JSON list of C-alpha atoms in Angstrom, two decimals:
[
{"chain": "A", "resi": 1, "resn": "MET", "atom": "CA", "xyz": [-55.83, 8.48, -1.09]},
{"chain": "A", "resi": 2, "resn": "GLU", "atom": "CA", "xyz": [-54.62, 7.93, -4.61]},
{"chain": "A", "resi": 3, "resn": "ASP", "atom": "CA", "xyz": [-56.89, 6.58, -7.29]},
{"chain": "A", "resi": 4, "resn": "GLY", "atom": "CA", "xyz": [-56.25, 4.60, -10.46]},
{"chain": "A", "resi": 5, "resn": "ASN", "atom": "CA", "xyz": [-52.65, 3.59, -11.15]},
{"chain": "A", "resi": 6, "resn": "ASN", "atom": "CA", "xyz": [-51.25, 6.28, -8.84]},
{"chain": "A", "resi": 7, "resn": "PHE", "atom": "CA", "xyz": [-51.24, 4.12, -5.71]},
{"chain": "A", "resi": 8, "resn": "GLY", "atom": "CA", "xyz": [-48.02, 4.76, -3.74]},
{"chain": "A", "resi": 9, "resn": "VAL", "atom": "CA", "xyz": [-46.91, 7.77, -5.79]},
{"chain": "A", "resi": 10, "resn": "THR", "atom": "CA", "xyz": [-47.21, 10.07, -2.77]},
{"chain": "A", "resi": 11, "resn": "VAL", "atom": "CA", "xyz": [-45.09, 7.69, -0.69]},
{"chain": "A", "resi": 12, "resn": "GLN", "atom": "CA", "xyz": [-42.45, 7.52, -3.41]},
{"chain": "A", "resi": 13, "resn": "MET", "atom": "CA", "xyz": [-42.38, 11.30, -3.78]},
{"chain": "A", "resi": 14, "resn": "THR", "atom": "CA", "xyz": [-42.08, 11.78, -0.01]},
{"chain": "A", "resi": 15, "resn": "ILE", "atom": "CA", "xyz": [-39.20, 9.33, 0.24]},
{"chain": "A", "resi": 16, "resn": "SER", "atom": "CA", "xyz": [-37.50, 10.86, -2.79]},
{"chain": "A", "resi": 17, "resn": "LYS", "atom": "CA", "xyz": [-37.75, 14.32, -1.23]},
{"chain": "A", "resi": 18, "resn": "PHE", "atom": "CA", "xyz": [-36.37, 13.05, 2.08]},
{"chain": "A", "resi": 19, "resn": "LEU", "atom": "CA", "xyz": [-33.42, 11.34, 0.38]},
{"chain": "A", "resi": 20, "resn": "LYS", "atom": "CA", "xyz": [-32.60, 14.45, -1.65]},
{"chain": "A", "resi": 21, "resn": "GLU", "atom": "CA", "xyz": [-32.68, 16.67, 1.45]},
{"chain": "A", "resi": 22, "resn": "THR", "atom": "CA", "xyz": [-30.52, 14.20, 3.38]},
{"chain": "A", "resi": 23, "resn": "ARG", "atom": "CA", "xyz": [-28.00, 13.98, 0.52]},
{"chain": "A", "resi": 24, "resn": "ASP", "atom": "CA", "xyz": [-27.78, 17.78, 0.38]},
{"chain": "A", "resi": 25, "resn": "GLU", "atom": "CA", "xyz": [-27.20, 18.02, 4.15]},
{"chain": "A", "resi": 26, "resn": "TRP", "atom": "CA", "xyz": [-24.45, 15.39, 4.03]},
{"chain": "A", "resi": 27, "resn": "SER", "atom": "CA", "xyz": [-22.82, 17.09, 1.05]},
{"chain": "A", "resi": 28, "resn": "LYS", "atom": "CA", "xyz": [-22.62, 20.34, 3.01]},
{"chain": "A", "resi": 29, "resn": "LEU", "atom": "CA", "xyz": [-21.14, 18.54, 6.01]},
{"chain": "A", "resi": 30, "resn": "LEU", "atom": "CA", "xyz": [-18.54, 16.75, 3.89]},
{"chain": "A", "resi": 31, "resn": "GLU", "atom": "CA", "xyz": [-17.46, 20.05, 2.36]},
{"chain": "A", "resi": 32, "resn": "GLU", "atom": "CA", "xyz": [-16.56, 21.27, 5.86]},
{"chain": "A", "resi": 33, "resn": "PHE", "atom": "CA", "xyz": [-13.95, 18.56, 6.53]},
{"chain": "A", "resi": 34, "resn": "PRO", "atom": "CA", "xyz": [-11.16, 20.02, 4.35]},
{"chain": "A", "resi": 35, "resn": "LYS", "atom": "CA", "xyz": [-11.77, 23.45, 5.90]},
{"chain": "A", "resi": 36, "resn": "TYR", "atom": "CA", "xyz": [-11.44, 21.99, 9.39]},
{"chain": "A", "resi": 37, "resn": "TYR", "atom": "CA", "xyz": [-8.17, 20.22, 8.64]},
{"chain": "A", "resi": 38, "resn": "SER", "atom": "CA", "xyz": [-6.76, 23.26, 6.87]},
{"chain": "A", "resi": 39, "resn": "THR", "atom": "CA", "xyz": [-7.58, 25.48, 9.84]},
{"chain": "A", "resi": 40, "resn": "ARG", "atom": "CA", "xyz": [-6.13, 22.89, 12.19]},
{"chain": "A", "resi": 41, "resn": "ALA", "atom": "CA", "xyz": [-2.90, 22.69, 10.19]},
{"chain": "A", "resi": 42, "resn": "ASP", "atom": "CA", "xyz": [-2.58, 26.48, 10.24]},
{"chain": "A", "resi": 43, "resn": "ALA", "atom": "CA", "xyz": [-3.01, 26.48, 14.02]},
{"chain": "A", "resi": 44, "resn": "VAL", "atom": "CA", "xyz": [-0.32, 23.82, 14.45]},
{"chain": "A", "resi": 45, "resn": "ASP", "atom": "CA", "xyz": [2.03, 25.86, 12.25]},
{"chain": "A", "resi": 46, "resn": "LYS", "atom": "CA", "xyz": [1.45, 28.92, 14.43]},
{"chain": "A", "resi": 47, "resn": "LEU", "atom": "CA", "xyz": [2.31, 26.92, 17.55]},
{"chain": "A", "resi": 48, "resn": "GLY", "atom": "CA", "xyz": [5.69, 26.09, 16.06]},
{"chain": "A", "resi": 49, "resn": "LEU", "atom": "CA", "xyz": [5.70, 22.48, 17.21]},
{"chain": "A", "resi": 50, "resn": "SER", "atom": "CA", "xyz": [8.48, 20.27, 15.97]},
{"chain": "A", "resi": 51, "resn": "LYS", "atom": "CA", "xyz": [7.61, 18.14, 12.99]},
{"chain": "A", "resi": 52, "resn": "THR", "atom": "CA", "xyz": [9.61, 15.05, 13.84]},
{"chain": "A", "resi": 53, "resn": "SER", "atom": "CA", "xyz": [8.36, 11.62, 14.58]},
{"chain": "A", "resi": 54, "resn": "SER", "atom": "CA", "xyz": [10.01, 8.48, 15.81]},
{"chain": "A", "resi": 55, "resn": "SER", "atom": "CA", "xyz": [9.06, 4.86, 15.91]},
{"chain": "A", "resi": 56, "resn": "GLU", "atom": "CA", "xyz": [10.52, 1.75, 17.45]},
{"chain": "A", "resi": 57, "resn": "THR", "atom": "CA", "xyz": [10.02, -1.77, 16.21]},
{"chain": "A", "resi": 58, "resn": "LYS", "atom": "CA", "xyz": [10.95, -4.87, 18.13]},
{"chain": "A", "resi": 59, "resn": "THR", "atom": "CA", "xyz": [10.77, -8.31, 16.57]},
{"chain": "A", "resi": 60, "resn": "GLU", "atom": "CA", "xyz": [11.56, -11.62, 18.18]},
{"chain": "A", "resi": 61, "resn": "SER", "atom": "CA", "xyz": [11.29, -15.04, 16.64]},
{"chain": "A", "resi": 62, "resn": "LYS", "atom": "CA", "xyz": [12.22, -18.44, 17.97]},
{"chain": "A", "resi": 63, "resn": "SER", "atom": "CA", "xyz": [12.16, -21.80, 16.25]},
{"chain": "A", "resi": 64, "resn": "LYS", "atom": "CA", "xyz": [13.05, -25.29, 17.38]},
{"chain": "A", "resi": 65, "resn": "SER", "atom": "CA", "xyz": [13.36, -28.35, 15.21]},
{"chain": "A", "resi": 66, "resn": "THR", "atom": "CA", "xyz": [14.24, -31.88, 16.16]},
{"chain": "A", "resi": 67, "resn": "GLY", "atom": "CA", "xyz": [15.60, -34.72, 14.11]},
{"chain": "A", "resi": 68, "resn": "GLY", "atom": "CA", "xyz": [17.68, -34.57, 10.98]},
{"chain": "A", "resi": 69, "resn": "GLU", "atom": "CA", "xyz": [21.31, -35.52, 10.53]},
{"chain": "A", "resi": 70, "resn": "LYS", "atom": "CA", "xyz": [22.89, -33.50, 13.33]},
{"chain": "A", "resi": 71, "resn": "GLY", "atom": "CA", "xyz": [20.13, -33.82, 15.94]},
{"chain": "A", "resi": 72, "resn": "ASP", "atom": "CA", "xyz": [18.33, -30.98, 17.69]},
{"chain": "A", "resi": 73, "resn": "GLU", "atom": "CA", "xyz": [18.57, -27.43, 16.50]},
{"chain": "A", "resi": 74, "resn": "GLU", "atom": "CA", "xyz": [17.36, -24.26, 18.22]},
{"chain": "A", "resi": 75, "resn": "LYS", "atom": "CA", "xyz": [17.47, -20.76, 16.74]},
{"chain": "A", "resi": 76, "resn": "THR", "atom": "CA", "xyz": [16.67, -17.40, 18.31]},
{"chain": "A", "resi": 77, "resn": "SER", "atom": "CA", "xyz": [16.71, -14.06, 16.54]},
{"chain": "A", "resi": 78, "resn": "ASN", "atom": "CA", "xyz": [16.23, -10.59, 18.05]},
{"chain": "A", "resi": 79, "resn": "SER", "atom": "CA", "xyz": [16.23, -7.27, 16.30]},
{"chain": "A", "resi": 80, "resn": "VAL", "atom": "CA", "xyz": [15.53, -3.81, 17.68]}
]
């Protein structure tokens, strides 16, 4: 038990130590990510897979308006 104005100092020191250790562990783990992706890229290069990609986009819109000078109007647009 602390005495005088030192109440809670042990708790603060313990938490500070825990946070520092946790930060160090996470820093080491984060340093491993670039190594993983580099190794993975090298493995993909060795497999000789094609490096092409394709995508398809389909959009459809439809609008209908009534009234105006010429009456009803309906529009449909498709693009692939």
